[in-house]
Amino acid sequence: MKSPDPATSADATSLATTSADVTGGDAASRDAASLAAANGDAIGGAAIGGAAVGGDASGGDAASGDAASVGATSGGAAGSAERAIAERNLCGLVGALAKQIEGHIRERAGALDLTAAQAVALRELTGPMTMRDLAERMSCEPSNATFVVDRLEEQGIVERRPHPGDRRAKQLVLTSEGAALRERLIDLLTEASPLARLTSEEQTALNDLLTRVVR
């Protein structure tokens, strides 16, 4: 009798073992895929899973999908972190610019024996307006604007006049002395201003960007 081919017998034994132990093969596949995914090697995990179940592509597809999801989440987190850093830097720059402008106004106002708040009020009095309008331009409460205007009125720089369209309201109007003082102030504020480092086109672009943010 012809002896069985050793290679054929080994193949048959291996095939029988694999066919009989399907449950164990599935468990091994899941364990291998989980281990590979935990190590961040999703592609390797999918390949191991496919070999263990004899070409069961569904396990590999799931592992690949999980890896893609993790990658997308990581990318989104990185984008959020970069945006947070950019916004922090912008806030720092805007704050630094505001401090420079405030210091510049205080210095130039002092040359005219004015406080910084008085200088801002004069700068914003581009024409007759109510106290509320001036307070809005100064970005302060009406009560604070009233205090500043009272001092300017005592100095003969501003006066209150009846509002032409509202009997209950008053308009703030510059006196002739106030108008002359305002011209001198504007010249001083414009000279060596922190914003003077920008060209007219750059100032316009910055104005447009800040307007979009503020409004």
mmCIF file of N, CA and C in Angstrom, residues 42-103:
data_model
loop_
_atom_site.group_PDB
_atom_site.id
_atom_site.type_symbol
_atom_site.label_atom_id
_atom_site.label_comp_id
_atom_site.label_asym_id
_atom_site.label_seq_id
_atom_site.Cartn_x
_atom_site.Cartn_y
_atom_site.Cartn_z
ATOM 1 N N ALA A 42 -3.763 50.269 13.062
ATOM 2 C CA ALA A 42 -5.060 49.792 12.615
ATOM 3 C C ALA A 42 -4.932 48.929 11.369
ATOM 4 N N ILE A 43 -4.016 49.285 10.484
ATOM 5 C CA ILE A 43 -3.848 48.509 9.255
ATOM 6 C C ILE A 43 -3.365 47.108 9.588
ATOM 7 N N GLY A 44 -2.375 47.010 10.471
ATOM 8 C CA GLY A 44 -1.884 45.700 10.884
ATOM 9 C C GLY A 44 -2.972 44.906 11.575
ATOM 10 N N GLY A 45 -3.793 45.557 12.362
ATOM 11 C CA GLY A 45 -4.876 44.869 13.053
ATOM 12 C C GLY A 45 -5.860 44.278 12.068
ATOM 13 N N ALA A 46 -6.165 45.015 11.019
ATOM 14 C CA ALA A 46 -7.101 44.511 10.023
ATOM 15 C C ALA A 46 -6.523 43.304 9.304
ATOM 16 N N ALA A 47 -5.220 43.351 8.995
ATOM 17 C CA ALA A 47 -4.589 42.228 8.300
ATOM 18 C C ALA A 47 -4.577 40.987 9.178
ATOM 19 N N ILE A 48 -4.241 41.136 10.462
ATOM 20 C CA ILE A 48 -4.228 39.997 11.380
ATOM 21 C C ILE A 48 -5.616 39.406 11.506
ATOM 22 N N GLY A 49 -6.624 40.262 11.621
ATOM 23 C CA GLY A 49 -7.990 39.774 11.750
ATOM 24 C C GLY A 49 -8.408 38.997 10.527
ATOM 25 N N GLY A 50 -8.056 39.468 9.333
ATOM 26 C CA GLY A 50 -8.442 38.788 8.105
ATOM 27 C C GLY A 50 -7.794 37.427 7.999
ATOM 28 N N ALA A 51 -6.518 37.308 8.370
ATOM 29 C CA ALA A 51 -5.821 36.024 8.281
ATOM 30 C C ALA A 51 -6.392 35.036 9.285
ATOM 31 N N ALA A 52 -6.727 35.488 10.481
ATOM 32 C CA ALA A 52 -7.184 34.569 11.521
ATOM 33 C C ALA A 52 -8.528 33.976 11.184
ATOM 34 N N VAL A 53 -9.413 34.714 10.515
ATOM 35 C CA VAL A 53 -10.738 34.166 10.206
ATOM 36 C C VAL A 53 -10.790 33.619 8.796
ATOM 37 N N GLY A 54 -9.674 33.519 8.143
ATOM 38 C CA GLY A 54 -9.650 32.931 6.810
ATOM 39 C C GLY A 54 -10.300 33.812 5.781
ATOM 40 N N GLY A 55 -10.033 35.171 5.847
ATOM 41 C CA GLY A 55 -10.555 36.065 4.817
ATOM 42 C C GLY A 55 -11.852 36.724 5.209
ATOM 43 N N ASP A 56 -12.131 36.861 6.522
ATOM 44 C CA ASP A 56 -13.338 37.538 6.978
ATOM 45 C C ASP A 56 -13.093 39.040 6.942
ATOM 46 N N ALA A 57 -13.441 39.694 5.818
ATOM 47 C CA ALA A 57 -13.095 41.088 5.609
ATOM 48 C C ALA A 57 -13.886 42.028 6.494
ATOM 49 N N SER A 58 -15.003 41.596 7.043
ATOM 50 C CA SER A 58 -15.831 42.502 7.835
ATOM 51 C C SER A 58 -15.097 42.983 9.069
ATOM 52 N N GLY A 59 -14.321 42.125 9.709
ATOM 53 C CA GLY A 59 -13.560 42.530 10.886
ATOM 54 C C GLY A 59 -12.523 43.566 10.536
ATOM 55 N N GLY A 60 -11.841 43.364 9.398
ATOM 56 C CA GLY A 60 -10.829 44.319 8.967
ATOM 57 C C GLY A 60 -11.436 45.664 8.645
ATOM 58 N N ASP A 61 -12.625 45.670 7.993
ATOM 59 C CA ASP A 61 -13.283 46.927 7.646
ATOM 60 C C ASP A 61 -13.663 47.705 8.893
ATOM 61 N N ALA A 62 -14.125 47.005 9.930
ATOM 62 C CA ALA A 62 -14.509 47.681 11.168
ATOM 63 C C ALA A 62 -13.303 48.339 11.822
ATOM 64 N N ALA A 63 -12.183 47.589 11.848
ATOM 65 C CA ALA A 63 -10.977 48.141 12.455
ATOM 66 C C ALA A 63 -10.488 49.358 11.682
ATOM 67 N N SER A 64 -10.556 49.272 10.326
ATOM 68 C CA SER A 64 -10.130 50.401 9.509
ATOM 69 C C SER A 64 -11.034 51.603 9.734
ATOM 70 N N GLY A 65 -12.352 51.363 9.865
ATOM 71 C CA GLY A 65 -13.289 52.457 10.119
ATOM 72 C C GLY A 65 -13.016 53.125 11.447
ATOM 73 N N ASP A 66 -12.713 52.303 12.474
ATOM 74 C CA ASP A 66 -12.404 52.874 13.782
ATOM 75 C C ASP A 66 -11.153 53.746 13.711
ATOM 76 N N ALA A 67 -10.148 53.272 12.968
ATOM 77 C CA ALA A 67 -8.909 54.023 12.855
ATOM 78 C C ALA A 67 -9.149 55.356 12.151
ATOM 79 N N ALA A 68 -9.992 55.330 11.102
ATOM 80 C CA ALA A 68 -10.294 56.569 10.388
ATOM 81 C C ALA A 68 -11.006 57.556 11.294
ATOM 82 N N SER A 69 -11.928 57.019 12.125
ATOM 83 C CA SER A 69 -12.663 57.882 13.051
ATOM 84 C C SER A 69 -11.726 58.529 14.060
ATOM 85 N N VAL A 70 -10.788 57.725 14.595
ATOM 86 C CA VAL A 70 -9.815 58.267 15.541
ATOM 87 C C VAL A 70 -8.950 59.335 14.887
ATOM 88 N N GLY A 71 -8.553 59.078 13.632
ATOM 89 C CA GLY A 71 -7.730 60.046 12.925
ATOM 90 C C GLY A 71 -8.463 61.355 12.703
ATOM 91 N N ALA A 72 -9.767 61.263 12.334
ATOM 92 C CA ALA A 72 -10.551 62.479 12.115
ATOM 93 C C ALA A 72 -10.704 63.259 13.400
ATOM 94 N N THR A 73 -10.927 62.537 14.518
ATOM 95 C CA THR A 73 -11.065 63.208 15.806
ATOM 96 C C THR A 73 -9.779 63.913 16.193
ATOM 97 N N SER A 74 -8.654 63.233 15.972
ATOM 98 C CA SER A 74 -7.362 63.836 16.292
ATOM 99 C C SER A 74 -7.112 65.082 15.454
ATOM 100 N N GLY A 75 -7.480 64.997 14.156
ATOM 101 C CA GLY A 75 -7.303 66.151 13.283
ATOM 102 C C GLY A 75 -8.159 67.322 13.718
ATOM 103 N N GLY A 76 -9.415 67.028 14.139
ATOM 104 C CA GLY A 76 -10.289 68.092 14.608
ATOM 105 C C GLY A 76 -9.769 68.732 15.873
ATOM 106 N N ALA A 77 -9.239 67.920 16.786
ATOM 107 C CA ALA A 77 -8.682 68.458 18.032
ATOM 108 C C ALA A 77 -7.484 69.350 17.754
ATOM 109 N N ALA A 78 -6.646 68.914 16.802
ATOM 110 C CA ALA A 78 -5.473 69.711 16.451
ATOM 111 C C ALA A 78 -5.887 71.047 15.849
ATOM 112 N N GLY A 79 -6.935 71.011 14.989
ATOM 113 C CA GLY A 79 -7.422 72.256 14.392
ATOM 114 C C GLY A 79 -7.971 73.204 15.438
ATOM 115 N N SER A 80 -8.709 72.670 16.427
ATOM 116 C CA SER A 80 -9.268 73.502 17.490
ATOM 117 C C SER A 80 -8.153 74.124 18.335
ATOM 118 N N ALA A 81 -7.112 73.331 18.606
ATOM 119 C CA ALA A 81 -5.989 73.843 19.394
ATOM 120 C C ALA A 81 -5.275 74.967 18.658
ATOM 121 N N GLU A 82 -5.078 74.803 17.344
ATOM 122 C CA GLU A 82 -4.415 75.842 16.564
ATOM 123 C C GLU A 82 -5.254 77.116 16.537
ATOM 124 N N ARG A 83 -6.572 76.967 16.414
ATOM 125 C CA ARG A 83 -7.453 78.139 16.396
ATOM 126 C C ARG A 83 -7.424 78.856 17.744
ATOM 127 N N ALA A 84 -7.395 78.079 18.827
ATOM 128 C CA ALA A 84 -7.338 78.681 20.164
ATOM 129 C C ALA A 84 -6.060 79.482 20.342
ATOM 130 N N ILE A 85 -4.949 78.944 19.857
ATOM 131 C CA ILE A 85 -3.669 79.652 19.951
ATOM 132 C C ILE A 85 -3.707 80.932 19.127
ATOM 133 N N ALA A 86 -4.277 80.846 17.918
ATOM 134 C CA ALA A 86 -4.359 82.026 17.056
ATOM 135 C C ALA A 86 -5.216 83.117 17.691
ATOM 136 N N GLU A 87 -6.350 82.723 18.290
ATOM 137 C CA GLU A 87 -7.231 83.708 18.929
ATOM 138 C C GLU A 87 -6.556 84.325 20.153
ATOM 139 N N ARG A 88 -5.824 83.498 20.897
ATOM 140 C CA ARG A 88 -5.101 84.034 22.056
ATOM 141 C C ARG A 88 -4.077 85.066 21.624
ATOM 142 N N ASN A 89 -3.347 84.767 20.557
ATOM 143 C CA ASN A 89 -2.350 85.710 20.057
ATOM 144 C C ASN A 89 -2.998 87.014 19.585
ATOM 145 N N LEU A 90 -4.147 86.897 18.895
ATOM 146 C CA LEU A 90 -4.837 88.088 18.420
ATOM 147 C C LEU A 90 -5.331 88.943 19.584
ATOM 148 N N CYS A 91 -5.880 88.288 20.605
ATOM 149 C CA CYS A 91 -6.349 89.019 21.782
ATOM 150 C C CYS A 91 -5.189 89.766 22.446
ATOM 151 N N GLY A 92 -4.037 89.116 22.510
ATOM 152 C CA GLY A 92 -2.865 89.760 23.093
ATOM 153 C C GLY A 92 -2.437 90.977 22.290
ATOM 154 N N LEU A 93 -2.467 90.857 20.961
ATOM 155 C CA LEU A 93 -2.059 91.973 20.104
ATOM 156 C C LEU A 93 -3.047 93.133 20.201
ATOM 157 N N VAL A 94 -4.348 92.810 20.207
ATOM 158 C CA VAL A 94 -5.354 93.869 20.323
ATOM 159 C C VAL A 94 -5.224 94.587 21.669
ATOM 160 N N GLY A 95 -5.005 93.814 22.729
ATOM 161 C CA GLY A 95 -4.826 94.417 24.047
ATOM 162 C C GLY A 95 -3.590 95.294 24.114
ATOM 163 N N ALA A 96 -2.494 94.831 23.515
ATOM 164 C CA ALA A 96 -1.256 95.618 23.511
ATOM 165 C C ALA A 96 -1.437 96.915 22.727
ATOM 166 N N LEU A 97 -2.154 96.830 21.600
ATOM 167 C CA LEU A 97 -2.414 98.031 20.800
ATOM 168 C C LEU A 97 -3.270 99.025 21.578
ATOM 169 N N ALA A 98 -4.289 98.516 22.284
ATOM 170 C CA ALA A 98 -5.157 99.391 23.078
ATOM 171 C C ALA A 98 -4.349 100.123 24.157
ATOM 172 N N LYS A 99 -3.402 99.436 24.784
ATOM 173 C CA LYS A 99 -2.567 100.065 25.810
ATOM 174 C C LYS A 99 -1.677 101.143 25.207
ATOM 175 N N GLN A 100 -1.135 100.863 24.023
ATOM 176 C CA GLN A 100 -0.285 101.853 23.363
ATOM 177 C C GLN A 100 -1.083 103.104 23.000
ATOM 178 N N ILE A 101 -2.286 102.904 22.481
ATOM 179 C CA ILE A 101 -3.128 104.044 22.111
ATOM 180 C C ILE A 101 -3.523 104.838 23.350
ATOM 181 N N GLU A 102 -3.865 104.146 24.431
ATOM 182 C CA GLU A 102 -4.240 104.811 25.676
ATOM 183 C C GLU A 102 -3.080 105.658 26.215
ATOM 184 N N GLY A 103 -1.877 105.102 26.202
ATOM 185 C CA GLY A 103 -0.715 105.853 26.657
ATOM 186 C C GLY A 103 -0.436 107.062 25.782
#
